[in-house]
């Protein structure tokens, strides 16, 4: 009935020719308070009455304009009413409606409830669709010349339509509201896309270039609405990116066996966070590879780097190709990167000199094979480098002439690995001699290290190790009676045992361990390695049951070692001998110390132990190392003497094949095993046969200097240089290991906060991020869970958060949070699993699950009397102060990282709502700005999902954050509640 009354009231006003303000006064008298004008559909009723005739009723239109100006009606109700008109043939009516839209289309706002703001988004979407239809109708009529000889009038109407379209779309706020509406009503957006296509077809035939370009501009703006968050500017002014450089060096030095996917994701994360253009990104990867090659220590280190550069990095780039969707083809970007690289002549010359070959040529050929470069590009770049090399400093003739270059050897080793894996799959019992020949060939020269490096770089090392574990298990015992098969079996056992020890020491014991299968028997070597093999940071108990086997077996082994002239091989159970040797050595040591055995007897026994099978000596030394640690200073001499005897040269004749080759590997294994204990006991033992430095990064810390000083010193040097080298990476790793995560992170953050020059702080952030990659997950927990809350809640520390160090810390915190959050669902890398974990603190008690129980962090915050209710927004009490998107996505809050992030955002929300402003408030703003800057389009599940919804309304009060794009970026638009929060915040701007 009210609508009829409303209609009657409008007609009465028209009949009596009320002025607009009279009409408004009388309307308010006629309709008592209660229902709003929008509920009564006032805008709809006025337009319906105004548009009855061929031309609009000016008096009734004046009422509508007055209602709009005096905010009797909302913008959404007017837009909805306008979009219902569809008789586009009535020019004057259309023009009147366009004039009405002109009143407010670039300054829309709504200060009502969230539902009303979503209503405004939908109404704007309908109005946009109406404008497109209206424009298309005007253009159609102009094209067909329906104006009967007056095309100027048709052009005028089309120009009016395009002008309103442009005015509506040029406002970022309107586009943000449309972005939300598109997510609310996908079908309406599809209709808009169809209208846009239709309009494009009609306008293609128009002769007026000005109108056509105006229409194209409007089309571009509409098409940009769905992707308005993904536009990032790249950094053209920078050419060096130390984070990428350090990440590649870190991976090449410490994680050759790691899978390529996590590395690819980490590199892409850095590329996105730092907005690095693809050619410069690829260039930085190559630069780091060449620096790694030049710096790498001789021997295994050099082979590892060669395999990393020539086998693994091309594979990494193949995967990166899938992620990089720029305007240009990825192969063009790789080509540009090589063009830049060729200008770095001194770097390439130095690498060529080190590797004794044209490294760039090998690399180009490999990239060509992987489809990263076209054939023409490969030929062009090869020719350029060849011409350049003619001016390179020549090496003396004959020097290194006979040395085969490592890159060539590594590239040839890769297919050999595949062939060896196939050979190892065959039945070992059928042709053990043939298999022994293959393994013997692998032991000669640097073949083993070449093959292992190639297998590690191509992800085949684990299956390589598995095959050798199976072979070792197969050869532990046999039923043979003859000497020949027994000696072949002994050799196969020994070679496989030594190879596996070497792999574990060079690439980490994780490579050896199989996935735990319930009920499956654990192979002998795995058992021995886990319980008896000394490793860095692993303390063994010499009295552990694994070192105390069956006493009868021990007695027979002692008798065999002491009485016989050489070790027997027939029907020998090698796994039992390896497990019994520790107890046998203890018996022999006791006999020697008590004067029962003379030194000559000890020499004979040690010769017997290592005379045929080197693995027995390895097992003996493994126990001796654990034993020496437990002895007092004056009790160690005989045990160390025994290690010397086992490591020294053989005094009797060796009778089994490949003895010298096996001894070289044994010496290297023993040197690694004894390194810790020799350093602790200040003892020196000469290990023969090893030749090059087998432990290049061992014992890097200067003696008698506090580790804090060392940390400050090395960080200052790295900062001055602007990049991290391999040696520094190892020092940082050792310091992290010794000082613990909190100590390491806290001291480096203190150094960052001391910096006062902007360019220095930015460089420090890039370097610190790459250093933190040594153990990113744990560092992030400490940084976000301890260090930041400590700085933000202690007013005496707020001064340290001033710009520039405060901005830098905010950037670093966001980078760490994003990296850890994106990767913590995956597996921890091998180098992170290796590190001994100290419990930083139980995150469950630090950040309790029960919302009723205040966490330590929130108790810290409630010290200000006004903070108790600060989080609940006065306009929206219904929404819980801590409700965030993560709770609606049911994210697992038992995960420490999720817990820390949720609490950090609660703290941020509290700071924004607090009455006290200061550097900590500014820090929060920088933190949020960096979050927005690093985000991708549609990255649901980013760290911002932990931010309470109520924070959005607090954030937009900060001038730097009060932009529609920021609101869209920080709210989770995949959720209905997220869209409501965003619409409310944007509509109020």
mmCIF file of C-alpha atoms in Angstrom, residues 363-630:
data_model
loop_
_atom_site.group_PDB
_atom_site.id
_atom_site.type_symbol
_atom_site.label_atom_id
_atom_site.label_comp_id
_atom_site.label_asym_id
_atom_site.label_seq_id
_atom_site.Cartn_x
_atom_site.Cartn_y
_atom_site.Cartn_z
ATOM 1 C CA UNK A 363 76.844 -24.224 -20.586
ATOM 2 C CA UNK A 364 75.386 -22.959 -23.867
ATOM 3 C CA UNK A 365 75.361 -26.481 -25.330
ATOM 4 C CA UNK A 366 73.573 -27.808 -22.223
ATOM 5 C CA UNK A 367 70.978 -24.975 -22.332
ATOM 6 C CA UNK A 368 70.443 -25.666 -26.045
ATOM 7 C CA UNK A 369 69.791 -29.357 -25.268
ATOM 8 C CA UNK A 370 67.252 -28.434 -22.570
ATOM 9 C CA UNK A 371 65.379 -26.095 -24.927
ATOM 10 C CA UNK A 372 66.350 -22.982 -22.955
ATOM 11 C CA UNK A 373 68.028 -21.392 -25.984
ATOM 12 C CA UNK A 374 67.311 -21.588 -29.705
ATOM 13 C CA UNK A 375 69.999 -23.038 -31.966
ATOM 14 C CA UNK A 376 70.617 -19.643 -33.571
ATOM 15 C CA UNK A 377 71.126 -18.043 -30.151
ATOM 16 C CA UNK A 378 73.548 -20.798 -29.077
ATOM 17 C CA UNK A 379 75.630 -20.318 -32.261
ATOM 18 C CA UNK A 380 75.604 -16.525 -31.942
ATOM 19 C CA UNK A 381 76.634 -16.549 -28.242
ATOM 20 C CA UNK A 382 79.283 -19.252 -28.806
ATOM 21 C CA UNK A 383 80.852 -17.199 -31.596
ATOM 22 C CA UNK A 384 80.899 -14.047 -29.426
ATOM 23 C CA UNK A 385 82.600 -15.854 -26.543
ATOM 24 C CA UNK A 386 85.073 -17.527 -28.913
ATOM 25 C CA UNK A 387 86.111 -14.139 -30.298
ATOM 26 C CA UNK A 388 86.406 -12.802 -26.741
ATOM 27 C CA UNK A 389 88.588 -15.727 -25.590
ATOM 28 C CA UNK A 390 91.232 -14.918 -28.165
ATOM 29 C CA UNK A 391 92.156 -11.883 -26.053
ATOM 30 C CA UNK A 392 92.107 -13.860 -22.777
ATOM 31 C CA UNK A 393 95.413 -14.291 -20.869
ATOM 32 C CA UNK A 394 96.962 -17.472 -22.241
ATOM 33 C CA UNK A 395 98.173 -20.237 -19.960
ATOM 34 C CA UNK A 396 101.747 -21.447 -20.333
ATOM 35 C CA UNK A 397 102.029 -24.191 -22.920
ATOM 36 C CA UNK A 398 101.933 -27.619 -21.409
ATOM 37 C CA UNK A 399 100.490 -26.410 -18.100
ATOM 38 C CA UNK A 400 97.273 -28.354 -17.417
ATOM 39 C CA UNK A 401 97.410 -29.587 -21.040
ATOM 40 C CA UNK A 402 96.906 -33.233 -20.024
ATOM 41 C CA UNK A 403 94.222 -32.521 -17.405
ATOM 42 C CA UNK A 404 90.756 -33.265 -18.701
ATOM 43 C CA UNK A 405 88.359 -30.418 -17.841
ATOM 44 C CA UNK A 406 85.791 -31.215 -15.145
ATOM 45 C CA UNK A 407 82.722 -29.864 -17.014
ATOM 46 C CA UNK A 408 83.308 -32.337 -19.848
ATOM 47 C CA UNK A 409 83.900 -35.193 -17.400
ATOM 48 C CA UNK A 410 80.759 -34.369 -15.385
ATOM 49 C CA UNK A 411 78.565 -34.193 -18.496
ATOM 50 C CA UNK A 412 79.946 -37.586 -19.593
ATOM 51 C CA UNK A 413 79.500 -39.041 -16.084
ATOM 52 C CA UNK A 414 75.761 -38.363 -16.069
ATOM 53 C CA UNK A 415 74.783 -41.088 -18.615
ATOM 54 C CA UNK A 416 77.333 -43.425 -16.950
ATOM 55 C CA UNK A 417 75.377 -43.115 -13.677
ATOM 56 C CA UNK A 418 72.249 -44.380 -15.450
ATOM 57 C CA UNK A 419 74.194 -47.342 -16.907
ATOM 58 C CA UNK A 420 75.680 -48.256 -13.513
ATOM 59 C CA UNK A 421 72.218 -48.161 -11.930
ATOM 60 C CA UNK A 422 71.015 -50.608 -14.598
ATOM 61 C CA UNK A 423 74.051 -52.885 -13.966
ATOM 62 C CA UNK A 424 73.340 -52.829 -10.219
ATOM 63 C CA UNK A 425 69.753 -53.964 -10.869
ATOM 64 C CA UNK A 426 70.970 -57.309 -12.241
ATOM 65 C CA UNK A 427 71.067 -60.439 -10.076
ATOM 66 C CA UNK A 428 74.292 -60.144 -8.040
ATOM 67 C CA UNK A 429 74.645 -63.907 -7.607
ATOM 68 C CA UNK A 430 74.932 -64.569 -11.362
ATOM 69 C CA UNK A 431 78.063 -62.591 -12.244
ATOM 70 C CA UNK A 432 79.740 -61.189 -9.130
ATOM 71 C CA UNK A 433 83.107 -60.952 -10.943
ATOM 72 C CA UNK A 434 81.624 -58.753 -13.681
ATOM 73 C CA UNK A 435 80.061 -56.476 -11.071
ATOM 74 C CA UNK A 436 83.386 -56.310 -9.202
ATOM 75 C CA UNK A 437 85.068 -55.164 -12.428
ATOM 76 C CA UNK A 438 82.564 -52.300 -12.799
ATOM 77 C CA UNK A 439 83.004 -51.226 -9.153
ATOM 78 C CA UNK A 440 86.774 -51.495 -9.348
ATOM 79 C CA UNK A 441 86.741 -49.181 -12.376
ATOM 80 C CA UNK A 442 84.585 -46.719 -10.380
ATOM 81 C CA UNK A 443 87.231 -46.548 -7.636
ATOM 82 C CA UNK A 444 90.103 -45.455 -9.880
ATOM 83 C CA UNK A 445 91.244 -41.812 -9.869
ATOM 84 C CA UNK A 446 88.425 -39.364 -9.290
ATOM 85 C CA UNK A 447 85.795 -41.542 -11.030
ATOM 86 C CA UNK A 448 83.837 -42.204 -7.835
ATOM 87 C CA UNK A 449 83.556 -38.518 -6.899
ATOM 88 C CA UNK A 450 82.628 -37.618 -10.481
ATOM 89 C CA UNK A 451 79.856 -40.211 -10.585
ATOM 90 C CA UNK A 452 78.553 -39.277 -7.137
ATOM 91 C CA UNK A 453 78.503 -35.553 -8.007
ATOM 92 C CA UNK A 454 76.635 -36.263 -11.268
ATOM 93 C CA UNK A 455 74.168 -38.537 -9.423
ATOM 94 C CA UNK A 456 73.646 -35.922 -6.679
ATOM 95 C CA UNK A 457 73.017 -33.094 -9.146
ATOM 96 C CA UNK A 458 70.475 -35.127 -11.128
ATOM 97 C CA UNK A 459 68.600 -36.503 -8.104
ATOM 98 C CA UNK A 460 69.805 -40.092 -8.591
ATOM 99 C CA UNK A 461 72.063 -40.323 -5.539
ATOM 100 C CA UNK A 462 69.389 -41.812 -3.291
ATOM 101 C CA UNK A 463 68.679 -44.687 -5.691
ATOM 102 C CA UNK A 464 72.464 -45.048 -6.197
ATOM 103 C CA UNK A 465 72.903 -45.451 -2.416
ATOM 104 C CA UNK A 466 69.913 -47.815 -2.207
ATOM 105 C CA UNK A 467 71.484 -50.125 -4.813
ATOM 106 C CA UNK A 468 74.761 -50.215 -2.854
ATOM 107 C CA UNK A 469 72.907 -50.931 0.404
ATOM 108 C CA UNK A 470 71.199 -53.880 -1.300
ATOM 109 C CA UNK A 471 74.548 -55.113 -2.626
ATOM 110 C CA UNK A 472 76.151 -54.713 0.814
ATOM 111 C CA UNK A 473 73.273 -56.630 2.414
ATOM 112 C CA UNK A 474 73.572 -59.387 -0.210
ATOM 113 C CA UNK A 475 77.316 -59.864 0.482
ATOM 114 C CA UNK A 476 77.199 -59.891 4.328
ATOM 115 C CA UNK A 477 77.393 -63.694 4.352
ATOM 116 C CA UNK A 478 77.581 -66.538 1.857
ATOM 117 C CA UNK A 479 77.686 -70.311 1.857
ATOM 118 C CA UNK A 480 80.695 -70.601 -0.456
ATOM 119 C CA UNK A 481 83.517 -73.015 0.336
ATOM 120 C CA UNK A 482 86.114 -71.806 -2.187
ATOM 121 C CA UNK A 483 88.542 -68.944 -1.748
ATOM 122 C CA UNK A 484 87.771 -67.241 -5.099
ATOM 123 C CA UNK A 485 84.031 -66.561 -4.575
ATOM 124 C CA UNK A 486 84.755 -65.709 -0.908
ATOM 125 C CA UNK A 487 87.307 -63.059 -1.878
ATOM 126 C CA UNK A 488 84.928 -61.599 -4.535
ATOM 127 C CA UNK A 489 82.195 -61.417 -1.883
ATOM 128 C CA UNK A 490 84.582 -59.793 0.614
ATOM 129 C CA UNK A 491 85.601 -57.214 -1.987
ATOM 130 C CA UNK A 492 81.991 -56.426 -2.965
ATOM 131 C CA UNK A 493 81.104 -56.008 0.715
ATOM 132 C CA UNK A 494 84.113 -53.808 1.357
ATOM 133 C CA UNK A 495 83.722 -51.591 -1.703
ATOM 134 C CA UNK A 496 79.988 -51.070 -1.111
ATOM 135 C CA UNK A 497 80.599 -50.340 2.596
ATOM 136 C CA UNK A 498 83.337 -47.785 1.859
ATOM 137 C CA UNK A 499 81.301 -46.132 -0.899
ATOM 138 C CA UNK A 500 78.297 -45.763 1.400
ATOM 139 C CA UNK A 501 80.440 -44.250 4.193
ATOM 140 C CA UNK A 502 81.942 -41.856 1.654
ATOM 141 C CA UNK A 503 78.482 -40.859 0.365
ATOM 142 C CA UNK A 504 77.187 -40.304 3.921
ATOM 143 C CA UNK A 505 80.164 -38.088 4.795
ATOM 144 C CA UNK A 506 80.161 -36.123 1.543
ATOM 145 C CA UNK A 507 76.413 -35.671 1.003
ATOM 146 C CA UNK A 508 74.836 -36.317 4.415
ATOM 147 C CA UNK A 509 73.461 -39.481 5.999
ATOM 148 C CA UNK A 510 69.869 -38.577 4.923
ATOM 149 C CA UNK A 511 70.762 -39.779 1.418
ATOM 150 C CA UNK A 512 71.423 -43.272 2.786
ATOM 151 C CA UNK A 513 68.395 -43.673 5.025
ATOM 152 C CA UNK A 514 65.364 -45.336 3.496
ATOM 153 C CA UNK A 515 61.787 -44.261 4.203
ATOM 154 C CA UNK A 516 60.737 -46.114 7.343
ATOM 155 C CA UNK A 517 58.584 -49.076 6.426
ATOM 156 C CA UNK A 518 56.790 -50.819 9.264
ATOM 157 C CA UNK A 519 57.758 -54.426 9.649
ATOM 158 C CA UNK A 520 60.557 -54.259 7.071
ATOM 159 C CA UNK A 521 63.999 -55.358 8.246
ATOM 160 C CA UNK A 522 66.514 -52.494 8.404
ATOM 161 C CA UNK A 523 69.637 -53.278 6.328
ATOM 162 C CA UNK A 524 72.914 -53.788 8.220
ATOM 163 C CA UNK A 525 74.618 -50.665 6.870
ATOM 164 C CA UNK A 526 71.747 -48.368 7.872
ATOM 165 C CA UNK A 527 71.744 -49.834 11.391
ATOM 166 C CA UNK A 528 75.523 -49.441 11.698
ATOM 167 C CA UNK A 529 75.510 -45.885 10.328
ATOM 168 C CA UNK A 530 72.773 -44.676 12.674
ATOM 169 C CA UNK A 531 74.173 -46.229 15.835
ATOM 170 C CA UNK A 532 77.945 -46.536 15.346
ATOM 171 C CA UNK A 533 79.182 -43.970 12.784
ATOM 172 C CA UNK A 534 80.600 -40.700 14.146
ATOM 173 C CA UNK A 535 79.310 -37.545 12.448
ATOM 174 C CA UNK A 536 79.612 -33.829 13.142
ATOM 175 C CA UNK A 537 77.435 -32.955 16.126
ATOM 176 C CA UNK A 538 76.649 -36.636 16.898
ATOM 177 C CA UNK A 539 77.890 -37.995 20.208
ATOM 178 C CA UNK A 540 78.203 -41.781 20.466
ATOM 179 C CA UNK A 541 78.191 -43.887 23.620
ATOM 180 C CA UNK A 542 81.045 -46.433 23.451
ATOM 181 C CA UNK A 543 79.126 -48.640 25.922
ATOM 182 C CA UNK A 544 75.982 -48.685 23.767
ATOM 183 C CA UNK A 545 74.574 -52.239 23.262
ATOM 184 C CA UNK A 546 75.387 -51.951 19.526
ATOM 185 C CA UNK A 547 79.087 -52.061 20.495
ATOM 186 C CA UNK A 548 78.551 -55.069 22.798
ATOM 187 C CA UNK A 549 77.615 -58.088 20.666
ATOM 188 C CA UNK A 550 77.637 -61.803 21.582
ATOM 189 C CA UNK A 551 80.806 -62.519 23.603
ATOM 190 C CA UNK A 552 81.578 -65.840 21.845
ATOM 191 C CA UNK A 553 81.721 -64.068 18.483
ATOM 192 C CA UNK A 554 84.012 -61.435 20.000
ATOM 193 C CA UNK A 555 86.365 -64.079 21.451
ATOM 194 C CA UNK A 556 86.645 -65.926 18.144
ATOM 195 C CA UNK A 557 87.314 -62.613 16.325
ATOM 196 C CA UNK A 558 90.039 -61.643 18.843
ATOM 197 C CA UNK A 559 91.640 -65.085 18.425
ATOM 198 C CA UNK A 560 91.458 -64.775 14.635
ATOM 199 C CA UNK A 561 93.085 -61.309 14.652
ATOM 200 C CA UNK A 562 95.788 -62.246 17.128
ATOM 201 C CA UNK A 563 96.780 -65.725 16.050
ATOM 202 C CA UNK A 564 96.362 -66.072 12.299
ATOM 203 C CA UNK A 565 98.793 -64.534 9.856
ATOM 204 C CA UNK A 566 95.914 -63.064 7.826
ATOM 205 C CA UNK A 567 92.159 -62.651 7.863
ATOM 206 C CA UNK A 568 90.120 -65.665 6.726
ATOM 207 C CA UNK A 569 87.487 -64.967 4.047
ATOM 208 C CA UNK A 570 85.575 -68.248 3.519
ATOM 209 C CA UNK A 571 82.095 -68.313 5.097
ATOM 210 C CA UNK A 572 82.869 -65.066 6.892
ATOM 211 C CA UNK A 573 79.807 -63.155 8.127
ATOM 212 C CA UNK A 574 81.029 -59.646 7.471
ATOM 213 C CA UNK A 575 78.193 -57.806 9.227
ATOM 214 C CA UNK A 576 78.878 -59.776 12.407
ATOM 215 C CA UNK A 577 82.601 -59.065 12.143
ATOM 216 C CA UNK A 578 81.878 -55.328 11.743
ATOM 217 C CA UNK A 579 79.608 -55.291 14.787
ATOM 218 C CA UNK A 580 82.016 -57.414 16.898
ATOM 219 C CA UNK A 581 85.188 -55.475 16.083
ATOM 220 C CA UNK A 582 84.469 -52.726 18.658
ATOM 221 C CA UNK A 583 84.335 -55.206 21.557
ATOM 222 C CA UNK A 584 87.380 -57.017 20.124
ATOM 223 C CA UNK A 585 89.336 -53.732 20.022
ATOM 224 C CA UNK A 586 88.390 -53.067 23.664
ATOM 225 C CA UNK A 587 89.767 -56.509 24.648
ATOM 226 C CA UNK A 588 92.972 -55.875 22.674
ATOM 227 C CA UNK A 589 93.362 -52.362 24.172
ATOM 228 C CA UNK A 590 92.961 -53.740 27.702
ATOM 229 C CA UNK A 591 95.523 -56.459 26.986
ATOM 230 C CA UNK A 592 97.966 -53.876 25.594
ATOM 231 C CA UNK A 593 97.498 -51.474 28.513
ATOM 232 C CA UNK A 594 98.016 -54.304 31.007
ATOM 233 C CA UNK A 595 101.216 -55.424 29.263
ATOM 234 C CA UNK A 596 99.774 -58.731 27.990
ATOM 235 C CA UNK A 597 100.380 -57.695 24.348
ATOM 236 C CA UNK A 598 103.487 -55.977 23.000
ATOM 237 C CA UNK A 599 103.455 -53.181 20.399
ATOM 238 C CA UNK A 600 104.596 -55.642 17.682
ATOM 239 C CA UNK A 601 101.492 -57.754 18.348
ATOM 240 C CA UNK A 602 99.302 -54.635 18.089
ATOM 241 C CA UNK A 603 100.922 -53.834 14.734
ATOM 242 C CA UNK A 604 100.197 -57.356 13.504
ATOM 243 C CA UNK A 605 96.581 -57.151 14.717
ATOM 244 C CA UNK A 606 95.966 -53.757 13.066
ATOM 245 C CA UNK A 607 97.540 -55.110 9.830
ATOM 246 C CA UNK A 608 95.164 -58.073 10.031
ATOM 247 C CA UNK A 609 92.181 -55.738 10.544
ATOM 248 C CA UNK A 610 92.914 -53.584 7.497
ATOM 249 C CA UNK A 611 94.946 -56.049 5.431
ATOM 250 C CA UNK A 612 92.107 -57.513 3.416
ATOM 251 C CA UNK A 613 88.936 -55.572 4.237
ATOM 252 C CA UNK A 614 89.168 -51.846 4.945
ATOM 253 C CA UNK A 615 85.635 -51.672 6.352
ATOM 254 C CA UNK A 616 86.745 -53.478 9.533
ATOM 255 C CA UNK A 617 89.275 -50.707 10.159
ATOM 256 C CA UNK A 618 86.525 -48.099 9.631
ATOM 257 C CA UNK A 619 84.280 -49.852 12.200
ATOM 258 C CA UNK A 620 87.185 -50.130 14.647
ATOM 259 C CA UNK A 621 88.076 -46.426 14.377
ATOM 260 C CA UNK A 622 84.380 -45.461 14.694
ATOM 261 C CA UNK A 623 84.304 -47.113 18.123
ATOM 262 C CA UNK A 624 87.753 -45.768 19.130
ATOM 263 C CA UNK A 625 86.586 -42.192 18.379
ATOM 264 C CA UNK A 626 83.600 -42.644 20.734
ATOM 265 C CA UNK A 627 85.884 -44.318 23.332
ATOM 266 C CA UNK A 628 88.568 -41.564 23.299
ATOM 267 C CA UNK A 629 85.940 -38.884 24.062
ATOM 268 C CA UNK A 630 85.157 -40.653 27.349
#
